[in-house]
mmCIF file of C-alpha atoms in Angstrom:
data_model
loop_
_atom_site.group_PDB
_atom_site.id
_atom_site.type_symbol
_atom_site.label_atom_id
_atom_site.label_comp_id
_atom_site.label_asym_id
_atom_site.label_seq_id
_atom_site.Cartn_x
_atom_site.Cartn_y
_atom_site.Cartn_z
ATOM 1 C CA MET A 1 0.033 -0.022 0.009
ATOM 2 C CA GLY A 2 3.067 2.191 0.107
ATOM 3 C CA THR A 3 6.570 1.742 -1.480
ATOM 4 C CA SER A 4 8.261 5.090 -1.278
ATOM 5 C CA ALA A 5 11.027 5.861 1.131
ATOM 6 C CA GLY A 6 10.933 8.947 3.433
ATOM 7 C CA VAL A 7 8.332 11.000 1.570
ATOM 8 C CA PRO A 8 5.399 10.196 -0.679
ATOM 9 C CA THR A 9 5.648 10.866 -4.468
ATOM 10 C CA LYS A 10 2.551 11.492 -6.733
ATOM 11 C CA GLN A 11 2.597 7.670 -7.661
ATOM 12 C CA ARG A 12 3.781 6.173 -4.302
ATOM 13 C CA ASN A 13 2.776 6.465 -0.638
ATOM 14 C CA VAL A 14 5.016 5.860 2.197
ATOM 15 C CA THR A 15 5.658 2.406 3.800
ATOM 16 C CA ALA A 16 2.789 0.080 4.408
ATOM 17 C CA LEU A 17 2.184 -3.425 3.520
ATOM 18 C CA ALA A 18 -0.817 -5.684 4.235
ATOM 19 C CA ILE A 19 -0.800 -9.555 4.308
ATOM 20 C CA GLU A 20 -4.136 -11.159 4.050
ATOM 21 C CA CYS A 21 -4.009 -14.619 5.855
ATOM 22 C CA LEU A 22 -6.732 -16.547 3.975
ATOM 23 C CA ASN A 23 -7.574 -20.026 4.612
ATOM 24 C CA THR A 24 -7.601 -21.243 0.959
ATOM 25 C CA HIS A 25 -6.150 -24.516 1.805
ATOM 26 C CA GLY A 26 -7.863 -27.647 0.281
ATOM 27 C CA VAL A 27 -9.793 -28.178 -2.906
ATOM 28 C CA GLN A 28 -11.261 -25.077 -4.407
ATOM 29 C CA PRO A 29 -15.049 -24.845 -5.450
ATOM 30 C CA ASN A 30 -15.683 -25.644 -9.128
ATOM 31 C CA GLY A 31 -11.889 -26.190 -9.738
ATOM 32 C CA GLN A 32 -10.988 -22.589 -9.137
ATOM 33 C CA SER A 33 -7.417 -21.735 -8.674
ATOM 34 C CA ARG A 34 -6.203 -20.408 -5.295
ATOM 35 C CA ALA A 35 -6.013 -16.990 -6.778
ATOM 36 C CA ALA A 36 -9.627 -16.992 -7.972
ATOM 37 C CA ASN A 37 -10.788 -18.232 -4.593
ATOM 38 C CA HIS A 38 -8.805 -15.467 -2.935
ATOM 39 C CA ASN A 39 -11.206 -12.997 -4.444
ATOM 40 C CA ASN A 40 -14.414 -14.982 -3.329
ATOM 41 C CA GLN A 41 -13.741 -15.799 0.200
ATOM 42 C CA ASN A 42 -16.440 -14.675 2.461
ATOM 43 C CA LYS A 43 -15.381 -11.061 3.757
ATOM 44 C CA LYS A 44 -15.889 -12.069 7.277
ATOM 45 C CA SER A 45 -13.226 -14.499 7.167
ATOM 46 C CA ARG A 46 -10.457 -12.295 5.667
ATOM 47 C CA PRO A 47 -8.020 -11.577 8.471
ATOM 48 C CA TRP A 48 -4.979 -9.605 7.740
ATOM 49 C CA VAL A 49 -1.751 -8.224 9.091
ATOM 50 C CA LEU A 50 -0.453 -4.547 8.517
ATOM 51 C CA ILE A 51 3.355 -4.143 8.462
ATOM 52 C CA ASP A 52 4.235 -0.443 9.114
ATOM 53 C CA CYS A 53 1.628 2.373 8.789
ATOM 54 C CA GLY A 54 3.166 5.547 7.151
ATOM 55 C CA GLU A 55 1.090 8.617 6.840
ATOM 56 C CA GLY A 56 -1.860 8.367 4.479
ATOM 57 C CA THR A 57 -2.234 4.369 5.015
ATOM 58 C CA GLN A 58 -5.699 4.672 5.922
ATOM 59 C CA GLN A 59 -6.434 6.693 2.611
ATOM 60 C CA GLN A 60 -4.786 3.853 0.870
ATOM 61 C CA LEU A 61 -7.069 1.243 2.512
ATOM 62 C CA LEU A 62 -10.056 3.081 1.044
ATOM 63 C CA HIS A 63 -9.104 1.965 -2.269
ATOM 64 C CA THR A 64 -8.929 -1.811 -1.332
ATOM 65 C CA LYS A 65 -11.380 -4.277 0.072
ATOM 66 C CA LEU A 66 -9.422 -4.608 3.369
ATOM 67 C CA SER A 67 -11.644 -4.060 6.391
ATOM 68 C CA LEU A 68 -10.494 -2.617 9.600
ATOM 69 C CA HIS A 69 -12.785 -4.868 11.496
ATOM 70 C CA GLN A 70 -10.663 -7.877 10.073
ATOM 71 C CA LEU A 71 -7.352 -6.402 10.956
ATOM 72 C CA ALA A 72 -5.741 -9.025 13.226
ATOM 73 C CA ALA A 73 -2.482 -7.291 14.089
ATOM 74 C CA ILE A 74 -0.311 -4.199 13.451
ATOM 75 C CA CYS A 75 3.506 -4.634 13.351
ATOM 76 C CA ILE A 76 5.694 -1.520 13.218
ATOM 77 C CA THR A 77 9.394 -2.197 12.242
ATOM 78 C CA HIS A 78 10.838 1.128 13.632
ATOM 79 C CA VAL A 79 10.087 4.560 14.880
ATOM 80 C CA HIS A 80 10.872 6.643 11.867
ATOM 81 C CA GLY A 81 7.935 8.748 10.601
ATOM 82 C CA ASP A 82 7.592 7.228 7.194
ATOM 83 C CA HIS A 83 6.708 3.878 8.947
ATOM 84 C CA CYS A 84 4.294 4.971 11.794
ATOM 85 C CA TYR A 85 2.991 8.520 11.297
ATOM 86 C CA GLY A 86 -0.341 6.920 9.788
ATOM 87 C CA LEU A 87 -0.947 4.812 12.991
ATOM 88 C CA PRO A 88 -3.080 7.294 15.142
ATOM 89 C CA GLY A 89 -5.385 8.099 12.456
ATOM 90 C CA LEU A 90 -5.905 4.485 11.513
ATOM 91 C CA LEU A 91 -6.816 3.524 14.899
ATOM 92 C CA ALA A 92 -9.120 6.508 15.087
ATOM 93 C CA SER A 93 -10.835 5.555 12.082
ATOM 94 C CA ALA A 94 -11.160 2.003 13.248
ATOM 95 C CA ALA A 95 -13.007 3.368 16.155
ATOM 96 C CA MET A 96 -15.167 5.444 14.191
ATOM 97 C CA SER A 97 -16.255 2.492 11.895
ATOM 98 C CA GLY A 98 -17.385 0.497 15.151
ATOM 99 C CA ARG A 99 -14.499 -1.752 15.726
ATOM 100 C CA ARG A 100 -14.787 -3.468 19.144
ATOM 101 C CA GLU A 101 -12.421 -6.446 18.969
ATOM 102 C CA THR A 102 -9.164 -6.283 20.626
ATOM 103 C CA LEU A 103 -6.210 -5.305 18.404
ATOM 104 C CA THR A 104 -2.651 -6.483 18.858
ATOM 105 C CA ILE A 105 0.155 -4.028 18.120
ATOM 106 C CA ILE A 106 3.733 -5.474 17.873
ATOM 107 C CA ALA A 107 5.974 -2.411 18.016
ATOM 108 C CA PRO A 108 8.844 -0.657 19.719
ATOM 109 C CA GLN A 109 7.932 0.699 23.106
ATOM 110 C CA ALA A 110 8.300 4.185 21.843
ATOM 111 C CA ILE A 111 5.136 3.857 19.716
ATOM 112 C CA ALA A 112 3.261 3.137 22.766
ATOM 113 C CA THR A 113 4.477 6.424 24.229
ATOM 114 C CA LEU A 114 3.469 8.079 20.816
ATOM 115 C CA LEU A 115 -0.134 6.667 21.153
ATOM 116 C CA GLU A 116 -0.411 7.824 24.832
ATOM 117 C CA ALA A 117 0.646 11.467 23.607
ATOM 118 C CA TYR A 118 -1.951 11.326 20.942
ATOM 119 C CA THR A 119 -4.682 10.111 23.446
ATOM 120 C CA ILE A 120 -3.851 12.914 25.861
ATOM 121 C CA THR A 121 -3.450 15.735 23.472
ATOM 122 C CA THR A 122 -6.207 14.789 21.014
ATOM 123 C CA GLU A 123 -8.588 13.090 23.321
ATOM 124 C CA LEU A 124 -8.330 10.004 21.068
ATOM 125 C CA TYR A 125 -10.931 7.446 22.195
ATOM 126 C CA LEU A 126 -10.847 3.808 21.177
ATOM 127 C CA PRO A 127 -13.868 1.650 22.098
ATOM 128 C CA PHE A 128 -11.537 -1.356 21.619
ATOM 129 C CA ALA A 129 -8.650 -2.704 23.603
ATOM 130 C CA LEU A 130 -5.047 -2.593 22.529
ATOM 131 C CA ASN A 131 -2.933 -5.654 23.156
ATOM 132 C CA PHE A 132 0.579 -3.756 22.853
ATOM 133 C CA VAL A 133 3.472 -6.179 22.554
ATOM 134 C CA ALA A 134 6.695 -4.235 23.040
ATOM 135 C CA ILE A 135 9.429 -5.465 20.608
ATOM 136 C CA GLU A 136 12.030 -4.884 23.365
ATOM 137 C CA GLU A 137 10.387 -7.123 25.629
ATOM 138 C CA VAL A 138 9.764 -10.030 23.180
ATOM 139 C CA LEU A 139 13.555 -9.883 22.283
ATOM 140 C CA SER A 140 14.719 -9.986 25.927
ATOM 141 C CA GLU A 141 12.601 -13.072 26.720
ATOM 142 C CA GLN A 142 14.626 -16.156 27.784
ATOM 143 C CA GLY A 143 14.550 -18.966 25.453
ATOM 144 C CA ASN A 144 15.209 -16.662 22.491
ATOM 145 C CA THR A 145 12.031 -17.693 20.728
ATOM 146 C CA ASN A 146 11.227 -13.970 19.633
ATOM 147 C CA LYS A 147 7.619 -15.161 18.633
ATOM 148 C CA VAL A 148 4.089 -13.741 19.224
ATOM 149 C CA ASN A 149 1.300 -16.205 18.425
ATOM 150 C CA ILE A 150 -2.123 -15.151 16.922
ATOM 151 C CA ARG A 151 -4.741 -17.804 16.837
ATOM 152 C CA LEU A 152 -7.195 -17.008 14.140
ATOM 153 C CA SER A 153 -9.095 -20.279 14.599
ATOM 154 C CA ASP A 154 -8.625 -23.923 15.942
ATOM 155 C CA GLN A 155 -7.020 -24.754 12.570
ATOM 156 C CA HIS A 156 -5.447 -21.513 11.595
ATOM 157 C CA GLN A 157 -2.773 -19.633 13.308
ATOM 158 C CA LEU A 158 0.054 -17.248 12.842
ATOM 159 C CA ASP A 159 3.504 -17.055 14.543
ATOM 160 C CA ILE A 160 5.337 -13.730 14.188
ATOM 161 C CA ASP A 161 9.066 -13.781 15.158
ATOM 162 C CA ILE A 162 11.139 -10.699 15.239
ATOM 163 C CA THR A 163 14.829 -10.188 14.068
ATOM 164 C CA LEU A 164 16.893 -7.156 14.982
ATOM 165 C CA LEU A 165 18.345 -5.248 11.904
ATOM 166 C CA SER A 166 20.949 -2.538 11.367
ATOM 167 C CA HIS A 167 19.635 1.035 10.859
ATOM 168 C CA ARG A 168 20.140 4.501 12.550
ATOM 169 C CA VAL A 169 17.462 3.527 15.192
ATOM 170 C CA ALA A 170 16.549 0.070 16.087
ATOM 171 C CA SER A 171 14.857 -1.459 13.181
ATOM 172 C CA HIS A 172 13.290 -4.955 12.914
ATOM 173 C CA ALA A 173 11.976 -7.678 10.478
ATOM 174 C CA PHE A 174 8.991 -9.706 10.925
ATOM 175 C CA GLY A 175 8.794 -13.341 9.946
ATOM 176 C CA ILE A 176 5.065 -14.210 9.585
ATOM 177 C CA THR A 177 4.417 -18.007 9.480
ATOM 178 C CA GLN A 178 0.838 -19.124 8.718
ATOM 179 C CA THR A 179 -0.214 -22.630 9.688
ATOM 180 C CA ILE A 180 -3.452 -24.132 8.373
ATOM 181 C CA HIS A 181 -4.400 -27.570 9.284
ATOM 182 C CA HIS A 182 -6.960 -29.255 6.890
ATOM 183 C CA ARG A 183 -8.353 -32.493 8.633
ATOM 184 C CA THR A 184 -10.231 -35.026 6.424
ATOM 185 C CA LEU A 185 -11.994 -38.136 7.492
ATOM 186 C CA ASP A 186 -11.032 -41.472 6.140
ATOM 187 C CA THR A 187 -14.493 -42.650 5.273
ATOM 188 C CA ASP A 188 -13.464 -45.583 3.176
ATOM 189 C CA LYS A 189 -11.577 -46.958 6.059
ATOM 190 C CA LEU A 190 -14.639 -46.650 8.489
ATOM 191 C CA LEU A 191 -17.100 -48.139 5.935
ATOM 192 C CA ALA A 192 -14.555 -51.102 5.398
ATOM 193 C CA GLN A 193 -14.679 -51.702 9.137
ATOM 194 C CA GLY A 194 -18.514 -51.669 9.068
ATOM 195 C CA ILE A 195 -18.940 -48.294 10.797
ATOM 196 C CA PRO A 196 -21.674 -46.438 9.015
ATOM 197 C CA ALA A 197 -22.203 -42.805 8.570
ATOM 198 C CA SER A 198 -23.459 -41.068 11.760
ATOM 199 C CA ALA A 199 -22.926 -38.316 14.361
ATOM 200 C CA LEU A 200 -19.766 -40.269 15.433
ATOM 201 C CA TRP A 201 -18.103 -39.357 12.091
ATOM 202 C CA GLY A 202 -18.346 -35.692 12.782
ATOM 203 C CA LYS A 203 -16.850 -36.022 16.341
ATOM 204 C CA LEU A 204 -13.988 -38.157 14.806
ATOM 205 C CA GLN A 205 -13.328 -35.450 12.337
ATOM 206 C CA GLN A 206 -13.095 -32.765 15.018
ATOM 207 C CA GLY A 207 -10.314 -35.060 16.833
ATOM 208 C CA GLU A 208 -12.731 -36.695 19.375
ATOM 209 C CA ASP A 209 -12.229 -40.308 20.242
ATOM 210 C CA VAL A 210 -15.613 -42.053 20.368
ATOM 211 C CA ILE A 211 -17.268 -45.317 21.336
ATOM 212 C CA THR A 212 -19.874 -47.051 18.971
ATOM 213 C CA GLU A 213 -23.265 -48.412 20.093
ATOM 214 C CA ASP A 214 -21.581 -51.971 20.098
ATOM 215 C CA GLY A 215 -18.875 -50.830 22.458
ATOM 216 C CA GLN A 216 -16.059 -50.428 20.012
ATOM 217 C CA GLN A 217 -13.660 -47.692 20.855
ATOM 218 C CA LEU A 218 -12.466 -45.483 17.963
ATOM 219 C CA CYS A 219 -9.271 -43.331 18.027
ATOM 220 C CA ALA A 220 -9.749 -40.190 15.966
ATOM 221 C CA ASP A 221 -5.997 -40.193 14.993
ATOM 222 C CA ASP A 222 -6.620 -43.549 13.197
ATOM 223 C CA TYR A 223 -9.096 -42.102 10.954
ATOM 224 C CA ILE A 224 -7.853 -38.625 10.240
ATOM 225 C CA ASN A 225 -5.816 -37.490 7.444
ATOM 226 C CA ASP A 226 -4.190 -34.142 8.466
ATOM 227 C CA GLU A 227 -2.731 -31.914 5.741
ATOM 228 C CA VAL A 228 -0.620 -28.942 7.041
ATOM 229 C CA SER A 229 -0.041 -25.985 5.101
ATOM 230 C CA ARG A 230 2.744 -23.644 6.161
ATOM 231 C CA THR A 231 3.551 -20.153 4.536
ATOM 232 C CA ARG A 232 6.339 -18.001 5.585
ATOM 233 C CA VAL A 233 6.971 -14.425 4.503
ATOM 234 C CA VAL A 234 9.672 -12.253 5.927
ATOM 235 C CA VAL A 235 9.073 -8.350 5.788
ATOM 236 C CA ALA A 236 12.048 -6.332 6.718
ATOM 237 C CA GLY A 237 12.335 -2.775 7.948
ATOM 238 C CA ASP A 238 15.020 -0.329 6.993
ATOM 239 C CA ASN A 239 18.416 -2.361 7.143
ATOM 240 C CA ASP A 240 21.938 -1.737 5.779
ATOM 241 C CA THR A 241 23.037 -5.169 6.597
ATOM 242 C CA PRO A 242 20.994 -7.868 4.901
ATOM 243 C CA VAL A 243 23.176 -10.584 6.334
ATOM 244 C CA CYS A 244 21.105 -9.937 9.730
ATOM 245 C CA LEU A 245 18.472 -11.909 8.257
ATOM 246 C CA THR A 246 20.336 -15.184 7.772
ATOM 247 C CA ALA A 247 18.794 -17.149 10.477
ATOM 248 C CA ALA A 248 15.317 -15.611 9.760
ATOM 249 C CA LEU A 249 15.314 -16.745 6.024
ATOM 250 C CA PHE A 250 15.237 -20.491 6.906
ATOM 251 C CA ASP A 251 12.483 -22.093 5.082
ATOM 252 C CA THR A 252 11.209 -18.803 3.844
ATOM 253 C CA ASP A 253 8.850 -18.421 0.857
ATOM 254 C CA LEU A 254 9.195 -14.742 0.327
ATOM 255 C CA LEU A 255 11.365 -11.984 1.519
ATOM 256 C CA VAL A 256 10.261 -8.182 1.259
ATOM 257 C CA HIS A 257 13.122 -5.915 1.674
ATOM 258 C CA GLU A 258 13.957 -2.216 1.159
ATOM 259 C CA ALA A 259 16.151 -1.290 -1.811
ATOM 260 C CA THR A 260 16.324 2.552 -1.406
ATOM 261 C CA TYR A 261 19.019 3.030 -3.968
ATOM 262 C CA THR A 262 21.223 1.450 -6.542
ATOM 263 C CA HIS A 263 24.498 0.479 -5.370
ATOM 264 C CA GLU A 264 26.388 3.410 -7.359
ATOM 265 C CA VAL A 265 24.133 5.919 -5.740
ATOM 266 C CA LEU A 266 24.388 4.427 -2.129
ATOM 267 C CA THR A 267 28.327 4.384 -2.544
ATOM 268 C CA LYS A 268 28.345 8.108 -3.794
ATOM 269 C CA ILE A 269 25.991 9.268 -0.816
ATOM 270 C CA GLN A 270 28.404 7.515 1.655
ATOM 271 C CA ALA A 271 31.439 8.992 0.170
ATOM 272 C CA LYS A 272 30.052 12.536 -0.101
ATOM 273 C CA ASN A 273 29.296 12.860 3.535
ATOM 274 C CA PRO A 274 31.379 10.262 5.550
ATOM 275 C CA GLU A 275 29.872 11.591 8.770
ATOM 276 C CA PHE A 276 26.199 10.666 7.872
ATOM 277 C CA ASP A 277 25.346 7.103 6.785
ATOM 278 C CA PRO A 278 21.810 6.791 5.725
ATOM 279 C CA MET A 279 22.091 3.107 6.641
ATOM 280 C CA HIS A 280 19.864 1.762 3.916
ATOM 281 C CA SER A 281 20.535 -1.158 1.467
ATOM 282 C CA SER A 282 21.092 -0.941 -2.354
ATOM 283 C CA ALA A 283 19.166 -3.342 -4.657
ATOM 284 C CA GLN A 284 22.454 -5.047 -5.305
ATOM 285 C CA LEU A 285 23.402 -5.544 -1.667
ATOM 286 C CA VAL A 286 20.104 -7.111 -0.929
ATOM 287 C CA ALA A 287 20.004 -9.304 -4.053
ATOM 288 C CA ASP A 288 23.439 -10.651 -3.585
ATOM 289 C CA PHE A 289 22.601 -11.747 0.042
ATOM 290 C CA VAL A 290 19.440 -13.260 -1.162
ATOM 291 C CA GLU A 291 20.971 -15.050 -3.875
ATOM 292 C CA SER A 292 23.406 -16.886 -1.595
ATOM 293 C CA SER A 293 20.589 -17.486 1.025
ATOM 294 C CA GLY A 294 18.760 -19.664 -1.439
ATOM 295 C CA VAL A 295 15.475 -17.745 -1.183
ATOM 296 C CA ASN A 296 13.502 -17.874 -4.556
ATOM 297 C CA ASN A 297 11.311 -15.040 -4.279
ATOM 298 C CA LEU A 298 12.142 -11.423 -3.646
ATOM 299 C CA ILE A 299 10.176 -8.231 -3.540
ATOM 300 C CA LEU A 300 12.200 -4.919 -3.284
ATOM 301 C CA THR A 301 10.314 -1.829 -2.042
ATOM 302 C CA HIS A 302 10.898 1.482 -0.206
ATOM 303 C CA PHE A 303 12.580 3.244 -3.158
ATOM 304 C CA SER A 304 14.020 6.762 -3.014
ATOM 305 C CA ALA A 305 11.836 9.363 -4.690
ATOM 306 C CA ARG A 306 14.590 10.172 -7.067
ATOM 307 C CA TYR A 307 13.584 7.043 -9.121
ATOM 308 C CA GLN A 308 10.633 7.557 -11.443
ATOM 309 C CA GLY A 309 8.259 4.967 -11.740
ATOM 310 C CA PHE A 310 8.732 3.964 -15.553
ATOM 311 C CA ASP A 311 11.206 1.210 -16.599
ATOM 312 C CA ASN A 312 13.544 2.422 -19.196
ATOM 313 C CA PRO A 313 17.251 1.449 -18.960
ATOM 314 C CA ASN A 314 18.128 3.883 -21.638
ATOM 315 C CA SER A 315 16.853 7.011 -19.941
ATOM 316 C CA LYS A 316 19.012 9.529 -18.204
ATOM 317 C CA THR A 317 16.397 9.987 -15.569
ATOM 318 C CA PRO A 318 16.765 7.630 -12.824
ATOM 319 C CA ASN A 319 13.873 5.139 -12.962
ATOM 320 C CA MET A 320 12.934 1.720 -11.815
ATOM 321 C CA ALA A 321 15.157 -0.031 -14.525
ATOM 322 C CA TYR A 322 18.185 1.254 -12.569
ATOM 323 C CA ILE A 323 17.012 -0.373 -9.516
ATOM 324 C CA ARG A 324 15.924 -3.707 -11.515
ATOM 325 C CA LEU A 325 19.170 -4.133 -13.212
ATOM 326 C CA ASP A 326 21.142 -3.335 -9.970
ATOM 327 C CA ALA A 327 19.499 -6.434 -8.594
ATOM 328 C CA GLU A 328 19.341 -8.526 -11.628
ATOM 329 C CA SER A 329 23.176 -8.362 -11.850
ATOM 330 C CA VAL A 330 23.449 -10.613 -8.806
ATOM 331 C CA TYR A 331 20.074 -12.373 -8.344
ATOM 332 C CA LYS A 332 18.645 -15.178 -10.504
ATOM 333 C CA GLY A 333 15.409 -15.893 -8.573
ATOM 334 C CA ASN A 334 12.041 -14.422 -8.980
ATOM 335 C CA LEU A 335 12.126 -10.669 -8.606
ATOM 336 C CA TRP A 336 9.507 -7.958 -8.239
ATOM 337 C CA LEU A 337 9.705 -4.218 -7.751
ATOM 338 C CA ALA A 338 6.857 -3.271 -5.657
ATOM 339 C CA VAL A 339 4.236 -0.768 -6.903
ATOM 340 C CA ASP A 340 1.489 0.458 -4.686
ATOM 341 C CA PHE A 341 -1.489 -1.746 -4.558
ATOM 342 C CA ASP A 342 0.462 -4.615 -6.101
ATOM 343 C CA GLN A 343 -1.071 -7.971 -4.978
ATOM 344 C CA TYR A 344 0.801 -11.207 -4.840
ATOM 345 C CA MET A 345 -0.514 -14.835 -3.997
ATOM 346 C CA VAL A 346 1.928 -16.776 -1.730
ATOM 347 C CA ASP A 347 1.465 -20.394 -1.404
ATOM 348 C CA GLY A 348 3.426 -22.243 1.044
ATOM 349 C CA ALA A 349 4.469 -25.914 0.943
ATOM 350 C CA VAL A 350 1.989 -28.587 2.195
ATOM 351 C CA ASP A 351 2.749 -31.577 4.400
ATOM 352 C CA SER A 352 0.299 -34.548 4.074
ATOM 353 C CA VAL A 353 0.120 -36.848 7.050
ATOM 354 C CA GLY A 354 -1.775 -40.132 6.500
ATOM 355 C CA ASN A 355 -3.241 -42.614 8.936
ATOM 356 C CA GLN A 356 -2.945 -45.708 6.631
ATOM 357 C CA GLU A 357 -0.216 -48.191 6.656
ATOM 358 C CA GLY A 358 2.365 -47.201 4.297
ATOM 359 C CA SER A 359 1.411 -43.575 4.146
ATOM 360 C CA GLN A 360 4.271 -41.119 4.693
ATOM 361 C CA LYS A 361 4.782 -37.671 5.977
ATOM 362 C CA GLY A 362 6.279 -35.350 3.350
ATOM 363 C CA CYS A 363 6.093 -32.361 1.143
ATOM 364 C CA GLN A 364 3.338 -32.660 -1.391
ATOM 365 C CA LYS A 365 3.661 -29.202 -2.951
ATOM 366 C CA GLU A 366 6.443 -26.735 -3.278
ATOM 367 C CA SER A 367 5.894 -23.052 -2.440
ATOM 368 C CA ARG A 368 5.200 -20.507 -5.009
ATOM 369 C CA VAL A 369 4.774 -16.907 -5.494
ATOM 370 C CA GLN A 370 2.742 -15.263 -8.170
ATOM 371 C CA TYR A 371 1.639 -11.571 -8.976
ATOM 372 C CA ILE A 372 -2.215 -11.465 -9.294
ATOM 373 C CA GLY A 373 -2.832 -7.865 -10.209
ATOM 374 C CA SER A 374 -3.669 -4.580 -8.362
ATOM 375 C CA ALA A 375 -5.479 -4.760 -5.014
ATOM 376 C CA ARG A 376 -6.942 -1.290 -5.875
ATOM 377 C CA SER A 377 -10.752 -1.885 -6.186
ATOM 378 C CA ASP A 378 -11.940 1.518 -7.607
#
């Protein structure tokens, strides 16, 4: 929803990214693809997570089908204004739209101070509770799990882990892992054992052990096939040292990372004023690291306003071709340069766990990422 660094441009707003956590696992109706089913899923079951909230984010939301009532969590990577100035206004709009459900915010402790100041000085009233999770506290917890769990349903959950990055202020990456369990009942096995369809079948599918009328005890695990879909996306805040993400990128389907400049421009900026380092990454710096990490899908964002939105490598005007070629010089995976309202479908790998003899646990489908058009609905 926002892909510009520092300031908005006529084509780009400042940083904000929405991740819809849709339960599209399993067979789609009428043979539809997952991308098609994405647009048809019930609006009431479309939870989403907001990563960063630059000024104007709520205005961007008005051009999409995202609902503030379905917002499950807000994650703020760091305290610079182009990543958080839109937060108070968005919360106020959520209140005025009638939201009452508790909202989780995962952010630096300073963001809580900011919200307190707005509450006092502007009489901001929120009719819903904020579950504020301070990043500093999560990172200091023993066990080094660095995770926040959000349970969307009995079979659908998110684990959000946090990685410290390198920037002028404390900046972070959020690793969002969605896990969906799809349980199917082995009806053929039940019928073969002389157990006809009844209410007991429903209980077995819900994971309950049951006893038949003739006293036979049935263990749910013996009749359930559990297909587990896991999708992991890592979204990094401002960062001049991509190697900070080495551990976070394990088993990751997609990385979203800033690429504020080309490597040539970044080098010139650092040389021109040695006393001030913007502490951002170039497209080449990020792409070189991701190539060595083995991650096959990379979206670059957070571009300096100096780069115009068109793609023409022959133009003397800095444009997105400069960023693209900088990255492509070292990266051979799937590369996208983000545009406001761009929409991607990320399908994680699926593990199938059978109950029959000889069945095996293993990956049945590899992850993939595809561009599915603009999320702008007007």
